[in-house]
PDB file of C-alpha atoms in Angstrom:
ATOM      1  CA  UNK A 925       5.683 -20.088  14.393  1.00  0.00           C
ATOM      2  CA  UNK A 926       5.437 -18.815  18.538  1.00  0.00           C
ATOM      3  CA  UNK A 927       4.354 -22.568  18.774  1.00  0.00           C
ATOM      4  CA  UNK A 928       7.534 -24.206  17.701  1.00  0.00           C
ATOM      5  CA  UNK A 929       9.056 -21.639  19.302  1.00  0.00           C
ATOM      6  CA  UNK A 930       7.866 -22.464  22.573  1.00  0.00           C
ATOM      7  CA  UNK A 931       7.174 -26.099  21.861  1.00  0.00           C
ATOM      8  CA  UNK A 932       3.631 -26.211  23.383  1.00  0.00           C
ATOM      9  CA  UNK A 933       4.025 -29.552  24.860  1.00  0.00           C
ATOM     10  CA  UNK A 934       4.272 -30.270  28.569  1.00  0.00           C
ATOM     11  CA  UNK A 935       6.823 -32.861  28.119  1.00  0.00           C
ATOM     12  CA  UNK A 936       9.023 -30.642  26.200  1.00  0.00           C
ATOM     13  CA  UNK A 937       9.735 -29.166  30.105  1.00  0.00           C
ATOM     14  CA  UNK A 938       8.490 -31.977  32.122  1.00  0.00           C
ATOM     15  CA  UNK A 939      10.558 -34.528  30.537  1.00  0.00           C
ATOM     16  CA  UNK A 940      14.276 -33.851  31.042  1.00  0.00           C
ATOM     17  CA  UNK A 941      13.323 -31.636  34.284  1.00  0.00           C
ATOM     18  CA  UNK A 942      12.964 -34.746  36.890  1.00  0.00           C
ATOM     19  CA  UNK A 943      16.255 -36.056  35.580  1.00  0.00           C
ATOM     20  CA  UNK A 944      18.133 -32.585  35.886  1.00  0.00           C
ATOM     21  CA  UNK A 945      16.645 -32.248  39.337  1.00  0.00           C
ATOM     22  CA  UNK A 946      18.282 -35.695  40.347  1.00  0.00           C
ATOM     23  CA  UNK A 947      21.135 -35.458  39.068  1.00  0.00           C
ATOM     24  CA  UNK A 948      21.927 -32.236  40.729  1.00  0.00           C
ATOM     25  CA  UNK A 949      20.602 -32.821  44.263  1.00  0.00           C
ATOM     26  CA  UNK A 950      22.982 -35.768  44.199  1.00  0.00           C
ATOM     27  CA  UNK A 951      25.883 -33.674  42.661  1.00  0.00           C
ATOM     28  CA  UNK A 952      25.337 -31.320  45.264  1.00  0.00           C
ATOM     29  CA  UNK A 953      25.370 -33.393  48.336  1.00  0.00           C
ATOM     30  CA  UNK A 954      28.247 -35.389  47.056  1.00  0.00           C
ATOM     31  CA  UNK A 955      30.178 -31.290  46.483  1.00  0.00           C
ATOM     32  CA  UNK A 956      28.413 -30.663  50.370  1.00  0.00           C
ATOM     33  CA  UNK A 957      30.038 -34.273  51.360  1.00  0.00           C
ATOM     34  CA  UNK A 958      33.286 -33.295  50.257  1.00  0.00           C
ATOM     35  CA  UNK A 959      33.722 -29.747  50.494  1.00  0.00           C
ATOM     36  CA  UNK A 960      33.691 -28.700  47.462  1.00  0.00           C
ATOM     37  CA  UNK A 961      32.713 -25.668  45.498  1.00  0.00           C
ATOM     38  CA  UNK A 962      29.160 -26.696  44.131  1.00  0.00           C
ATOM     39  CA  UNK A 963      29.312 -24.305  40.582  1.00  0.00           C
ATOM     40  CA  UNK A 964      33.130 -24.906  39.644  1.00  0.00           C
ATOM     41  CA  UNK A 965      32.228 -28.491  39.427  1.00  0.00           C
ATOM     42  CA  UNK A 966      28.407 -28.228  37.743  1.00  0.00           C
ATOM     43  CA  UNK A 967      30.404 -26.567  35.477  1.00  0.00           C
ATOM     44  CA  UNK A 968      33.305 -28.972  34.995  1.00  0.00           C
ATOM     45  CA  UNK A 969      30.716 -31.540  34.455  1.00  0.00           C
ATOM     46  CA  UNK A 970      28.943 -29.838  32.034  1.00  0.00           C
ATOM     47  CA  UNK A 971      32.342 -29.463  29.631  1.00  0.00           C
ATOM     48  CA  UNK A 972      32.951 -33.491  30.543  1.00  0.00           C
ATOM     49  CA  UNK A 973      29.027 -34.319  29.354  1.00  0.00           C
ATOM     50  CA  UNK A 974      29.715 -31.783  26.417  1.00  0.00           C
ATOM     51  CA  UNK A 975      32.540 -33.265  25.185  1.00  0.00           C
ATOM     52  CA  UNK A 976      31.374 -36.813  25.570  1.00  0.00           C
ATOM     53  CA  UNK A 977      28.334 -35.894  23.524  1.00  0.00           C
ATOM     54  CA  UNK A 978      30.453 -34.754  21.131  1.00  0.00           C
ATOM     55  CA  UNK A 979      32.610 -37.899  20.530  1.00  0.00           C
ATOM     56  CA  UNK A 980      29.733 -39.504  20.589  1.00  0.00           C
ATOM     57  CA  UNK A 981      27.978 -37.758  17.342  1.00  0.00           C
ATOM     58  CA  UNK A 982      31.304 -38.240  15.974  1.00  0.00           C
ATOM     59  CA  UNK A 983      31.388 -42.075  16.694  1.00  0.00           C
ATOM     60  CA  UNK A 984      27.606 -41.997  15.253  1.00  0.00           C
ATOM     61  CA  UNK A 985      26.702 -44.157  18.439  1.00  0.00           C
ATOM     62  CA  UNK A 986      23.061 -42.798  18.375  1.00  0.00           C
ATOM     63  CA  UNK A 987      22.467 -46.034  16.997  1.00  0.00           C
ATOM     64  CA  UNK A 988      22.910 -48.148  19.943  1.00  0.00           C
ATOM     65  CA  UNK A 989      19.355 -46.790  21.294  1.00  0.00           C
ATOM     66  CA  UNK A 990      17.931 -49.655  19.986  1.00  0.00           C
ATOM     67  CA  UNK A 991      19.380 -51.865  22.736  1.00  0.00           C
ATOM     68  CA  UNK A 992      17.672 -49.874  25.104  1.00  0.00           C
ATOM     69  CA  UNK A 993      14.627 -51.863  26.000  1.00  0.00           C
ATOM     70  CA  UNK A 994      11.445 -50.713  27.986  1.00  0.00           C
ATOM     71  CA  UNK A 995      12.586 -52.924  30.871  1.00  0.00           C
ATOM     72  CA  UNK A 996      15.784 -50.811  30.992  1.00  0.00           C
ATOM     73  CA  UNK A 997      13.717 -47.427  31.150  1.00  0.00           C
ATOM     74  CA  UNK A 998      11.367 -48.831  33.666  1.00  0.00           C
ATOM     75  CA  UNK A 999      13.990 -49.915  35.699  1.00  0.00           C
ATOM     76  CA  UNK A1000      15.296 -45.953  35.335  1.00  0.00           C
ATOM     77  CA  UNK A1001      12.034 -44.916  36.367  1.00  0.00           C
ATOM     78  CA  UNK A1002      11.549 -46.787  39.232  1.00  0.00           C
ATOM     79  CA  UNK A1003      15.020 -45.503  40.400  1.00  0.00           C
ATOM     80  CA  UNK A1004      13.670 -41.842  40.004  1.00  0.00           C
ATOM     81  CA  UNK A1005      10.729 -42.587  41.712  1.00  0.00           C
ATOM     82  CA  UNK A1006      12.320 -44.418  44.891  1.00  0.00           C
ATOM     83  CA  UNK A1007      14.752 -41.139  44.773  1.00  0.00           C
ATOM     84  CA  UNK A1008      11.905 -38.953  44.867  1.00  0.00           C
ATOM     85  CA  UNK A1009      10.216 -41.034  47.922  1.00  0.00           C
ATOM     86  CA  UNK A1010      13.184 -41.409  49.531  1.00  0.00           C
ATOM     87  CA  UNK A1011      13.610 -37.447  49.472  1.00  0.00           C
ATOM     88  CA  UNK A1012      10.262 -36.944  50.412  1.00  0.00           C
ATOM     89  CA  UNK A1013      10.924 -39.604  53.947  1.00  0.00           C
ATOM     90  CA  UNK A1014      13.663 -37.682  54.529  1.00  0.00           C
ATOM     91  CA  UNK A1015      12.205 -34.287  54.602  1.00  0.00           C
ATOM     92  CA  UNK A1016       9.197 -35.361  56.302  1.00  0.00           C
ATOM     93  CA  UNK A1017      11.495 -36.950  59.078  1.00  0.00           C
ATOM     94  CA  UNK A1018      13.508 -33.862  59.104  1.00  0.00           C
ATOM     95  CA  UNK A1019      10.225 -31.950  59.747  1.00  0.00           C
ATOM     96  CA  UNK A1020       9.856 -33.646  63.259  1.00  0.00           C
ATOM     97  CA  UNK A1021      12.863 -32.301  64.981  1.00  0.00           C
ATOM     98  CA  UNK A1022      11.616 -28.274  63.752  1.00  0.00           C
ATOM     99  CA  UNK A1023       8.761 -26.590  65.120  1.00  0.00           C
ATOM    100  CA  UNK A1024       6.059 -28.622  67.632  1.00  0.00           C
ATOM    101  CA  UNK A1025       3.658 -29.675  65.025  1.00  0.00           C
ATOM    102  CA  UNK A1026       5.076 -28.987  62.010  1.00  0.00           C
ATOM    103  CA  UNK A1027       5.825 -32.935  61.714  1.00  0.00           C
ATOM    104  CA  UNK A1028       2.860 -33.614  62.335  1.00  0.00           C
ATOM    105  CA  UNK A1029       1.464 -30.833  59.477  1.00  0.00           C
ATOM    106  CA  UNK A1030       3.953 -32.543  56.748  1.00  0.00           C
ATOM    107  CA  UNK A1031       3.063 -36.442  57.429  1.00  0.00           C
ATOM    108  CA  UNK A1032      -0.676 -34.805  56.950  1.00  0.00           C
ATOM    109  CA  UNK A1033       0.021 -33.279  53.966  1.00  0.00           C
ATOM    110  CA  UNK A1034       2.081 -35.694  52.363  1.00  0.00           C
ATOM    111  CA  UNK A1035      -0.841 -38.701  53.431  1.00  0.00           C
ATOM    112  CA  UNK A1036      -3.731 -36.496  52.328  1.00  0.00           C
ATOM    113  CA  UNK A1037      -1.532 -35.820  48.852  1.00  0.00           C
ATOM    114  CA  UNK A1038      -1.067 -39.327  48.173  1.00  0.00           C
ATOM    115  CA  UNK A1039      -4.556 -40.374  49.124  1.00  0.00           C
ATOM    116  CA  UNK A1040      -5.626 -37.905  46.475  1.00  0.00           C
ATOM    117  CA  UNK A1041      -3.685 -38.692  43.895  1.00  0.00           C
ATOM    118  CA  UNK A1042      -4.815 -42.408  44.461  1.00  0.00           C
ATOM    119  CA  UNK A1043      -8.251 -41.552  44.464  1.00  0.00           C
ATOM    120  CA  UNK A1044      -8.633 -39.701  41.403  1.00  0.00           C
ATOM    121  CA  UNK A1045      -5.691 -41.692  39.177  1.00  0.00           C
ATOM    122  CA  UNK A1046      -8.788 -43.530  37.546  1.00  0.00           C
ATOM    123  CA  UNK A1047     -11.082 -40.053  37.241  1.00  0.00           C
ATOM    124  CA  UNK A1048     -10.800 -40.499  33.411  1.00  0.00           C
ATOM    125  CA  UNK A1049     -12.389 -43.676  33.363  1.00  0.00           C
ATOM    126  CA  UNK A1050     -15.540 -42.213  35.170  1.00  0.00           C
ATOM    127  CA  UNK A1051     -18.522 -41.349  33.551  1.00  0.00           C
ATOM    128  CA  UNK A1052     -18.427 -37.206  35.281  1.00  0.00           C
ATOM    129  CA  UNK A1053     -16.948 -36.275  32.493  1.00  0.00           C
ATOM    130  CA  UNK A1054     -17.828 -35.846  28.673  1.00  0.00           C
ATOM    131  CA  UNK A1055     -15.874 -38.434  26.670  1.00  0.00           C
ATOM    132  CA  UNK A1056     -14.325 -35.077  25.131  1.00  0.00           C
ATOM    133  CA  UNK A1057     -13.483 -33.524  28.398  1.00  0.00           C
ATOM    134  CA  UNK A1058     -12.352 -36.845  29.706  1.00  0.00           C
ATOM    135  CA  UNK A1059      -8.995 -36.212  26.780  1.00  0.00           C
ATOM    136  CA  UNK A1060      -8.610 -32.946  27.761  1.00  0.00           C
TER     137      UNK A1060
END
């Protein structure tokens, strides 16, 4: 029962976090943009999402999903994933007008973190690991 409780699955909190994170950094730099008070309107929008949810379970319109096609959620993805880039550019560029070499440090750190990730993307594929530990 502690397992349905706490859903076990990584997606579960991985899932809906990336979107959340978005959608909040761009609410709040469009609040920052316009000087306006970030939590009154997080909270406005949460009553306008609420209430739109609701009308929609009313209107049963949880059947349009089907529409939805994978080209539309790849699309979506690649839109989170320039976002997340994009962020990442901007702090790095940030990073040069702080401290001497702290620039310097980031681009370093942000290379040597992609180059890793590139490098072991295939890692499952590699005979290293037991077929077993290869799932794991």
């Amino acid at each position: 029962q502690r397992k349905v409780m706490a859903a076990r699955q990584p997606m579960t909190f991985l899932g809906p976090t990336g979107l959340t994170l978005a959608f909040t950094t761009a609410l709040y730099a469009y609040c920052s943009a316009l000087s306006l008070p970030f939590l009154p309107m997080y909270a406005w929008v949460g009553m306008w999402t609420s209430g739109m949810l609701l009308a929609a379970s009313v209107a049963n319109l949880s059947g349009l999903i089907r529409y939805c096609t994978r080209f539309t959620e790849d699309v979506f993805n690649f839109l989170l994933a320039f976002n997340y880039v994009a962020e990442a550019c901007r702090s790095i560029r940030a990073s040069f007008t702080g401290l001497a070499g702290s620039g310097f440090l980031a681009l370093n750190t942000a290379g040597l973190t992609a180059w890793l990730c590139q490098a072991t993307a295939a890692f499952r594929s590699k005979r290293y690991l037991s077929p077993m530990a290869r799932e794991a």
